[in-house]
PDB file of C-alpha atoms in Angstrom:
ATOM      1  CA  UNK J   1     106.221  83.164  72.086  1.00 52.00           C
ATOM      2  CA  UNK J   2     108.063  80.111  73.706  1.00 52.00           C
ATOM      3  CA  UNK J   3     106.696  78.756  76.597  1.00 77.00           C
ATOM      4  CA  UNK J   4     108.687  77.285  79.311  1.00 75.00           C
ATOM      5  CA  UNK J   5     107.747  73.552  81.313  1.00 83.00           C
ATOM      6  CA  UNK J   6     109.044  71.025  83.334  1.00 87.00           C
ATOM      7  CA  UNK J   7     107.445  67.771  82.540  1.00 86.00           C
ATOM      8  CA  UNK J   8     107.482  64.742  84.312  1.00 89.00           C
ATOM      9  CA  UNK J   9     107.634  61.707  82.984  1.00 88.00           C
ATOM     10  CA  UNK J  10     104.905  58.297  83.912  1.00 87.00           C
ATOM     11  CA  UNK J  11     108.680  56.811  84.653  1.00 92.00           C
ATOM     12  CA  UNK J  12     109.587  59.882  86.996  1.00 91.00           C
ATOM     13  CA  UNK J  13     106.390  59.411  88.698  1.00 90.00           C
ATOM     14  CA  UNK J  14     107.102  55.914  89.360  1.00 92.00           C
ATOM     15  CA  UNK J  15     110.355  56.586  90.739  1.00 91.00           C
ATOM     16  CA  UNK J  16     109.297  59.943  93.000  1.00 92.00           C
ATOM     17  CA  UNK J  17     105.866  58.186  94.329  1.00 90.00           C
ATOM     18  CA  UNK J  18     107.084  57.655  97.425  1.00 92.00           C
ATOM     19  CA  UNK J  19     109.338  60.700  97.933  1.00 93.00           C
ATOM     20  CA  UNK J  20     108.011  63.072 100.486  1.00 93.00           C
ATOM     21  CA  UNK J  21     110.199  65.628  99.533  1.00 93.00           C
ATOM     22  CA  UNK J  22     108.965  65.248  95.770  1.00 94.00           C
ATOM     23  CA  UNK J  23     104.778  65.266  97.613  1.00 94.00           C
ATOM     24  CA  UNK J  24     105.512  68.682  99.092  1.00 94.00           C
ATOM     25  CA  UNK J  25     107.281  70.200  96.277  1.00 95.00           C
ATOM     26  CA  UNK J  26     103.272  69.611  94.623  1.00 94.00           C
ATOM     27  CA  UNK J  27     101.931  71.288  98.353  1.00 94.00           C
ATOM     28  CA  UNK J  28     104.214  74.310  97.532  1.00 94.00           C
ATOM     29  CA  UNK J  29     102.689  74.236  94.104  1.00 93.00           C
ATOM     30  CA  UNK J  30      99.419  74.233  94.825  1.00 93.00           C
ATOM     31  CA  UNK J  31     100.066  76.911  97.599  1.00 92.00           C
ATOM     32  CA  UNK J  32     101.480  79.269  94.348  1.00 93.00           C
ATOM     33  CA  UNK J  33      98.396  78.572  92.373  1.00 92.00           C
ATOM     34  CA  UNK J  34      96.281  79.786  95.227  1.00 88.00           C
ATOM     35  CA  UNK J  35      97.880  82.934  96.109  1.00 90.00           C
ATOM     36  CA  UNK J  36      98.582  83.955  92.148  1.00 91.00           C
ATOM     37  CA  UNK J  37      94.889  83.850  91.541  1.00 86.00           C
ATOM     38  CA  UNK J  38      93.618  85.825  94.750  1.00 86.00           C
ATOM     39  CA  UNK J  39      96.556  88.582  93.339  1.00 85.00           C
ATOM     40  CA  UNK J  40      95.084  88.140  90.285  1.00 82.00           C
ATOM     41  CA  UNK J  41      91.554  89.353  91.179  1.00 68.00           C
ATOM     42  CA  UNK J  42      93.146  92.387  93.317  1.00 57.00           C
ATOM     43  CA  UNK J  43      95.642  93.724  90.005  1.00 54.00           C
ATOM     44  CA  UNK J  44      92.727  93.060  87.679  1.00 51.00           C
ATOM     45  CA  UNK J  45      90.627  95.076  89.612  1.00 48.00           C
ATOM     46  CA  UNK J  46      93.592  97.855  90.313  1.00 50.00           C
ATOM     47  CA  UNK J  47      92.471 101.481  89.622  1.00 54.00           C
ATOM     48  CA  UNK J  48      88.998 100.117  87.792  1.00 59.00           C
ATOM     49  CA  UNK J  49      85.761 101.591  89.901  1.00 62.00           C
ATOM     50  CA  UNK J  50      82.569 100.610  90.142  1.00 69.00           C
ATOM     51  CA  UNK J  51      80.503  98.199  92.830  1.00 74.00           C
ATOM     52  CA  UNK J  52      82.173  94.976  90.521  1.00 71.00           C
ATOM     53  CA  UNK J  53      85.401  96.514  91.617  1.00 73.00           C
ATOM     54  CA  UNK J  54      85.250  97.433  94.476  1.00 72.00           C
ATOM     55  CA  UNK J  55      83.980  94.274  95.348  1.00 76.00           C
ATOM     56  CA  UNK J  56      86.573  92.528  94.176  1.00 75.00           C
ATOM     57  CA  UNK J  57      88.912  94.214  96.214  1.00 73.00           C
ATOM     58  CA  UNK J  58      87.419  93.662  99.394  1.00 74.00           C
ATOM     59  CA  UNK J  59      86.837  89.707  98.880  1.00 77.00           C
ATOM     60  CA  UNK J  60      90.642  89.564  97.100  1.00 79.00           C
ATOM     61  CA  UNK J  61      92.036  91.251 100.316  1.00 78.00           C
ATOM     62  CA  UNK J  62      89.785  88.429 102.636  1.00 80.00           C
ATOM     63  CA  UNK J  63      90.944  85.923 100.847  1.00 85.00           C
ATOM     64  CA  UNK J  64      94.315  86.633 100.389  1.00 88.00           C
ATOM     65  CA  UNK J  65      94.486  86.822 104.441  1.00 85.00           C
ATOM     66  CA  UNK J  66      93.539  83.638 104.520  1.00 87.00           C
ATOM     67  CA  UNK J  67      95.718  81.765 102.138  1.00 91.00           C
ATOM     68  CA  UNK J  68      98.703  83.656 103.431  1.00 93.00           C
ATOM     69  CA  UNK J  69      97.894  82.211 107.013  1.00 91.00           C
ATOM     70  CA  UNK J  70      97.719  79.111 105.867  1.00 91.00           C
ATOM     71  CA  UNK J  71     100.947  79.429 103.084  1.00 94.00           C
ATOM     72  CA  UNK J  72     103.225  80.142 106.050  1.00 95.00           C
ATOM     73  CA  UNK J  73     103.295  76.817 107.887  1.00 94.00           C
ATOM     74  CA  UNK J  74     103.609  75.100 104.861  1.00 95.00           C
ATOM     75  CA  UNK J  75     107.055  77.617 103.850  1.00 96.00           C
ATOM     76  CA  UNK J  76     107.425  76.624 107.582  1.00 96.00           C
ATOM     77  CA  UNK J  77     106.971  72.762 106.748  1.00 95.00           C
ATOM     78  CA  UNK J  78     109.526  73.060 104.016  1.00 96.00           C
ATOM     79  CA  UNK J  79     112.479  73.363 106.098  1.00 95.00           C
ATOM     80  CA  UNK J  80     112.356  69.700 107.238  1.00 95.00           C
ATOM     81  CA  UNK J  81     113.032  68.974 103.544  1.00 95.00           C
ATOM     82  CA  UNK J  82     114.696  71.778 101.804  1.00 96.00           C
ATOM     83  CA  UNK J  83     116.538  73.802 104.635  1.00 95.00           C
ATOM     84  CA  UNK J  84     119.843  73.045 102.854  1.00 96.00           C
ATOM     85  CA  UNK J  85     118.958  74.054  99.767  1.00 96.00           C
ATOM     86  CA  UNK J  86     119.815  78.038  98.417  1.00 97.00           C
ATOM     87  CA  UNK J  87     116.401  79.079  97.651  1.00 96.00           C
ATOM     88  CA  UNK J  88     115.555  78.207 101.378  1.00 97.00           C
ATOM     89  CA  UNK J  89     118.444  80.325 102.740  1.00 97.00           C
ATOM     90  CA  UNK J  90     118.076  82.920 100.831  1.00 97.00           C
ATOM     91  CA  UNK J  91     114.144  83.561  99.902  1.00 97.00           C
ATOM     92  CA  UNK J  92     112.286  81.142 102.540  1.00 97.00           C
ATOM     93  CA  UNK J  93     113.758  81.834 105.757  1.00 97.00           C
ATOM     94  CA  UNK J  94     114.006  85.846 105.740  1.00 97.00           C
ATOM     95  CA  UNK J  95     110.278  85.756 105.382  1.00 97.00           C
ATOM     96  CA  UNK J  96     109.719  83.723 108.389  1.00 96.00           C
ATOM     97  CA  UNK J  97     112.233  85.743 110.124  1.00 97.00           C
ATOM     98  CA  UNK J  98     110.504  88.819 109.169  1.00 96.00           C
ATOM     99  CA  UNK J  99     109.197  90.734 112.224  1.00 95.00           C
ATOM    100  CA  UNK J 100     106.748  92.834 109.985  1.00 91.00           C
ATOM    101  CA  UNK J 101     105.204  89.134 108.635  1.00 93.00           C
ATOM    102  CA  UNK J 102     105.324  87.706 112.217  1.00 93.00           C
ATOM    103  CA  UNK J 103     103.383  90.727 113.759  1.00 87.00           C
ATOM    104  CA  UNK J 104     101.166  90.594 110.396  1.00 85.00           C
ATOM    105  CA  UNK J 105     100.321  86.786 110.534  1.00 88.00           C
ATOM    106  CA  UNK J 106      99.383  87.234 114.374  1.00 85.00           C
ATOM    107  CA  UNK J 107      97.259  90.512 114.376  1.00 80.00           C
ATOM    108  CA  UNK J 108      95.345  90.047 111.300  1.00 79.00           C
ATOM    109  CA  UNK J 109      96.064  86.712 108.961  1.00 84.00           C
ATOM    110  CA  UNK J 110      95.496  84.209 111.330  1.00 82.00           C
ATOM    111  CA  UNK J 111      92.194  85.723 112.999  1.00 76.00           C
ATOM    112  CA  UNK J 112      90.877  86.720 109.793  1.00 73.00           C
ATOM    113  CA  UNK J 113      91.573  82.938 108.399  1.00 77.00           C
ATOM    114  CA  UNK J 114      90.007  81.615 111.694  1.00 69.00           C
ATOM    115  CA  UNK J 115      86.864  83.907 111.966  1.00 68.00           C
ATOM    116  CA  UNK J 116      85.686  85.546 108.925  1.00 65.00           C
ATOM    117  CA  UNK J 117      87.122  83.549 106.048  1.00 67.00           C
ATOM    118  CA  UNK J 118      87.195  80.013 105.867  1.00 67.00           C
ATOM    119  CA  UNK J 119      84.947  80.042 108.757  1.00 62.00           C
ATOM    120  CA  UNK J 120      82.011  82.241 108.651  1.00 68.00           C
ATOM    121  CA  UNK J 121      81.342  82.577 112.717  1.00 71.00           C
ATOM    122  CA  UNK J 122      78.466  84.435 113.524  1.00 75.00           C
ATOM    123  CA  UNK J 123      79.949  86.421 116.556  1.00 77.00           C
ATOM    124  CA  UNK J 124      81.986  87.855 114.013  1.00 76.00           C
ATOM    125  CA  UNK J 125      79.022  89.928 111.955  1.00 80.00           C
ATOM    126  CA  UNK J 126      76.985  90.713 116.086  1.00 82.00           C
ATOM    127  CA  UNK J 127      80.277  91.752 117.377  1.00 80.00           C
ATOM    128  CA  UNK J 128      80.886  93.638 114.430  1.00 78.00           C
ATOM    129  CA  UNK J 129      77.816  95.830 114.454  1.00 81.00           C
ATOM    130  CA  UNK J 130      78.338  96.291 118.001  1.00 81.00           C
ATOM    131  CA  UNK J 131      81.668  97.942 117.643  1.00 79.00           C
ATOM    132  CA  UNK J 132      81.503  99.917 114.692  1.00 78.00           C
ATOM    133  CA  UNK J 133      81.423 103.446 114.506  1.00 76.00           C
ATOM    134  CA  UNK J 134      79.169 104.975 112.129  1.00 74.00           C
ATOM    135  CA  UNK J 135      79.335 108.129 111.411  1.00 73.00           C
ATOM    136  CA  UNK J 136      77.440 108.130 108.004  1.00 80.00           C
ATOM    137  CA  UNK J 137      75.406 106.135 106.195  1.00 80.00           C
ATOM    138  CA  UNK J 138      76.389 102.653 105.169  1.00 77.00           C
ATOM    139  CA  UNK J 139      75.533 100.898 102.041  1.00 78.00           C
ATOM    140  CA  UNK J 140      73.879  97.205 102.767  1.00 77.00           C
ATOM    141  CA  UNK J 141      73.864  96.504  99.318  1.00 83.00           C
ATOM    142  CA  UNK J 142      74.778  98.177  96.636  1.00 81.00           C
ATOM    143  CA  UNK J 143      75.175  97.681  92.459  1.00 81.00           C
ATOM    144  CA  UNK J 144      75.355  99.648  89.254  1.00 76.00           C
ATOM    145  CA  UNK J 145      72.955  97.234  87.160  1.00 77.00           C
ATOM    146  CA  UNK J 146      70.543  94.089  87.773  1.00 74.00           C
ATOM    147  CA  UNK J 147      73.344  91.397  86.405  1.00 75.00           C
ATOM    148  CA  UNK J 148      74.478  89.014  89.234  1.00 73.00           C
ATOM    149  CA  UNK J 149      77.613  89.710  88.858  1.00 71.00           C
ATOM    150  CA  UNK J 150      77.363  93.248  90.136  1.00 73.00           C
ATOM    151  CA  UNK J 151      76.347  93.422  93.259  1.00 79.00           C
ATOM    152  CA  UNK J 152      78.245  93.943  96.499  1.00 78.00           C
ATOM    153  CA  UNK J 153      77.483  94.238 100.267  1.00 80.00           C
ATOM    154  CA  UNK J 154      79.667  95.958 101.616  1.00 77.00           C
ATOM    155  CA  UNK J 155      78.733  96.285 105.357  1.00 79.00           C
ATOM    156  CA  UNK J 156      79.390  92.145 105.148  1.00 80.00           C
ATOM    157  CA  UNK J 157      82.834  93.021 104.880  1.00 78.00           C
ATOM    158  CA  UNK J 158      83.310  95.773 106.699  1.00 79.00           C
ATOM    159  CA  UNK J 159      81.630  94.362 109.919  1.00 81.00           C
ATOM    160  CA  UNK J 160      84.432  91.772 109.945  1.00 78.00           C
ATOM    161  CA  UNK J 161      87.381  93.917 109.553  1.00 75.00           C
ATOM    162  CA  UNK J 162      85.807  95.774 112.694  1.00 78.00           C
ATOM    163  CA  UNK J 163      85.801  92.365 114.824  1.00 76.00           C
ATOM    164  CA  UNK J 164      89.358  91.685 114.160  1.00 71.00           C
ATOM    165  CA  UNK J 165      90.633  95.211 114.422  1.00 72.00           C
ATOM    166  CA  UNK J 166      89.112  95.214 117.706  1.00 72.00           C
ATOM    167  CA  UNK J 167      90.127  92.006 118.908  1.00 63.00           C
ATOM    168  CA  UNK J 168      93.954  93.307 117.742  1.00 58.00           C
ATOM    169  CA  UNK J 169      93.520  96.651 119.826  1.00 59.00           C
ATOM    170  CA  UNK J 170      93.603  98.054 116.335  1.00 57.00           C
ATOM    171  CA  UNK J 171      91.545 101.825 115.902  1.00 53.00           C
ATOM    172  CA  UNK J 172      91.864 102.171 112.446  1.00 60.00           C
ATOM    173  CA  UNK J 173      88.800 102.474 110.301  1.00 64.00           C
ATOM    174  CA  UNK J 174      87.674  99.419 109.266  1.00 61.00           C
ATOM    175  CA  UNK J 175      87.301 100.557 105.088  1.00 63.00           C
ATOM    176  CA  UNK J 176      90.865 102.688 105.855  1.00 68.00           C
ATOM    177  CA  UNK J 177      92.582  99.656 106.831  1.00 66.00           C
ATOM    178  CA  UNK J 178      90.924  97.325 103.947  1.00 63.00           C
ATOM    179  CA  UNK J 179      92.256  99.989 101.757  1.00 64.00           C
ATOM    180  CA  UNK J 180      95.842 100.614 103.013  1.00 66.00           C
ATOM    181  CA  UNK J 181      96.586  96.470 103.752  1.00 71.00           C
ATOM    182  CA  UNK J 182      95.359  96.123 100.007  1.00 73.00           C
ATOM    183  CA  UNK J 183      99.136  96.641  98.636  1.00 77.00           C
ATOM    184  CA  UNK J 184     100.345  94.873 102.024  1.00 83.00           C
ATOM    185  CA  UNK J 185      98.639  91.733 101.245  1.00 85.00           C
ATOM    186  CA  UNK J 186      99.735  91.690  97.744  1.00 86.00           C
ATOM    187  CA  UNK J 187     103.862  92.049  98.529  1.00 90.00           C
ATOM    188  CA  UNK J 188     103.844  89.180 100.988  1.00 93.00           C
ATOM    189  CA  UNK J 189     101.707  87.313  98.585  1.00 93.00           C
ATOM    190  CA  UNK J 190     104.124  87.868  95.887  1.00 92.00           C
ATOM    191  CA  UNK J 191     107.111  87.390  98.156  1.00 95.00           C
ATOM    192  CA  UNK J 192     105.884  83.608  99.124  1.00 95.00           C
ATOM    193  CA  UNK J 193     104.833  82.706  95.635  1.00 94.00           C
ATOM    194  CA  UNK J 194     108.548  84.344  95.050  1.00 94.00           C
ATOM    195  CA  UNK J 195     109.942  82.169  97.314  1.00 95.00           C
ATOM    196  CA  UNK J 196     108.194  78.694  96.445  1.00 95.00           C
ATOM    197  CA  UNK J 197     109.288  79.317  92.355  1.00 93.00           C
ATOM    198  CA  UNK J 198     113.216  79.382  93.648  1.00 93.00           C
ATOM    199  CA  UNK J 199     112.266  76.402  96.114  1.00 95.00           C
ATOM    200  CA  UNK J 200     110.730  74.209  93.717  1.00 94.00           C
ATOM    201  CA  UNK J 201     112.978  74.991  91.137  1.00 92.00           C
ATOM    202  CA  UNK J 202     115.831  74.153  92.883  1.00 94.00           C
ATOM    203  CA  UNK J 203     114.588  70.767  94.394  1.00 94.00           C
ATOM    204  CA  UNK J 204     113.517  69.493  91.230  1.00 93.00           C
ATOM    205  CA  UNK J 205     117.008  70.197  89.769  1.00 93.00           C
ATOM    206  CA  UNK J 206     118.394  68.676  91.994  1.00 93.00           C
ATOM    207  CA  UNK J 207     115.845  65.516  90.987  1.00 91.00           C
ATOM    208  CA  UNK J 208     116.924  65.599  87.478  1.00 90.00           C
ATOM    209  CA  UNK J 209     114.510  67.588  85.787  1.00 90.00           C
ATOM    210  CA  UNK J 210     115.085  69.980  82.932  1.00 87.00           C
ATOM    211  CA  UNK J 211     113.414  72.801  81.793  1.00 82.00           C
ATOM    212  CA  UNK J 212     112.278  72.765  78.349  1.00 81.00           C
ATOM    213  CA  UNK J 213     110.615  75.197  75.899  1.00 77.00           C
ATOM    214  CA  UNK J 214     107.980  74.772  72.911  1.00 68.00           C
ATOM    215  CA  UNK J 215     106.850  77.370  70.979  1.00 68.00           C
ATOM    216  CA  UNK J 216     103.012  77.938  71.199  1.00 58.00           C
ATOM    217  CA  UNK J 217     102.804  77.875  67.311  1.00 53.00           C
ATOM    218  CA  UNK J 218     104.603  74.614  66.663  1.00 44.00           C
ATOM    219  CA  UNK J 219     102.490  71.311  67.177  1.00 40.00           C
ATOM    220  CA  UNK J 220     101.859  70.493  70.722  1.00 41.00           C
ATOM    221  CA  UNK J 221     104.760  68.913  72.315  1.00 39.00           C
ATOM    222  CA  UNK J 222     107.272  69.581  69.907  1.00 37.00           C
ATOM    223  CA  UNK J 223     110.290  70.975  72.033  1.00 32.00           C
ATOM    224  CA  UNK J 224     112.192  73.745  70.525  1.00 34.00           C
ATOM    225  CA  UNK J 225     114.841  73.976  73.234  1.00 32.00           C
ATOM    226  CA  UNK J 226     116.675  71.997  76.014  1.00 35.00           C
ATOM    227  CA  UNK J 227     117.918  74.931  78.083  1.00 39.00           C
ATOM    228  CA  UNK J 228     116.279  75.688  81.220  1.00 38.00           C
ATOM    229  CA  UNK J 229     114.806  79.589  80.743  1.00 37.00           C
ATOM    230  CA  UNK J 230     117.223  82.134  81.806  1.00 38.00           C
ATOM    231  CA  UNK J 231     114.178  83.794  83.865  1.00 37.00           C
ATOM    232  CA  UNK J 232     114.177  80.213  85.753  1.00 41.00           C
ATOM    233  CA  UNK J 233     117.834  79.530  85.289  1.00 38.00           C
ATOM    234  CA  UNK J 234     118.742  81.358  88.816  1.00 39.00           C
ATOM    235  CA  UNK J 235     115.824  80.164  90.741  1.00 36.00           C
ATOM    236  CA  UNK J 236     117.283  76.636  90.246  1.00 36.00           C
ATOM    237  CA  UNK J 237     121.047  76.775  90.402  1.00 35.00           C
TER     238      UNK J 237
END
């Protein structure tokens, strides 16, 4: 099956080294690769059950939180470079201008990033415990064989979600709302990484670069087409 790429060449890199616009094309990037592989975990673990699973879920959904927080100043960011551009128009700015994402970044992403995800603050676990409900047991720990893989604690998580939903005036159920923003998470993830595809294509088109395709059979390198990939052709026009 052909395989699309944009390559750049040691003599593009010369010429875009000092291009700022070119530098934050590779933040975008990187900002893809993030949120793809936190989606990744959460579809891989889709309808599967089992403490691996379930697991997965939970830390996919923290996770995801945080890099969306921190994906939307940089889509923010972009503007001072791309604002003119199509893809910015027309896939960039309706997210920021989405009420939904605004009320979504302020209630959950951003205290989630800030208290129980990148930064691991201990009020977060004490005030936690002191405003959960409980009322059944709770699994501490919890796994369906002795491999390290397989175990999960799931209070861990579910103390956190109980801090912020507090702190938001929330009164959901802290495993009822990791459950129901599971699918949430995942749209606006998709939406961004969406969004920075068209961007990216479009500014390096407009820097000269074509997309190519080589067929994973034929010797590395060897290019079997010049066109740019219809399923990339829009993104970049």
């Amino acid at each position: 099956m052909p395989t699309w790429f944009v390559a750049a060449s040691p003599e593009d890199i010369e010429r875009l080294r000092d291009d700022p616009a070119f530098a934050e094309t590779l933040t975008l990037g990187r900002v893809a690769n993030l949120l793809r592989a936190a989606m990744a975990g959460g579809f891989e673990s889709g309808p599967q059950t089992g403490t691996a699973a379930e697991r997965q879920r939970s830390a996919m959904l923290l996770l995801l939180t945080g890099l969306l927080s921190e994906a939307l100043p940089v889509l923010e960011r972009s503007g001072r470079f791309f604002r003119e551009l199509n893809a910015h128009k027309e896939h960039v700015k309706p997210i920021l201008n989405d009420p939904t994402v605004a009320e979504l970044r302020k209630t959950f992403l951003t205290p989630l990033r800030n208290q129980a995800v990148f930064h691991n603050d201990a009020e977060v676990s004490r005030a936690g415990l002191r405003l959960m409900r409980v009322p059944e047991p709770l699994d501490l720990g919890r796994g369906t064989s002795a491999a390290l893989m397989d175990t999960y604690h799931p209070l861990a998580d579910l103390v956190a979600i109980s801090y912020i939903l507090d702190a938001s005036g929330g009164a959901d159920d802290p495993a009822i709302w990791l459950s129901s923003h599971v699918s949430e998470c995942l749209r606006l993830g998709g939406r961004i990484a969406f969004a920075i595809d068209a961007l990216v294509g479009e500014a390096l088109a407009a820097r000269g670069f074509e997309w190519d395709e080589r067929d994973e059979a034929t010797v590395e390198g060897e290019i079997t087409s010049r066109e740019q990939p219809s399923s990339h052709r829009e993104l970049s026009s």
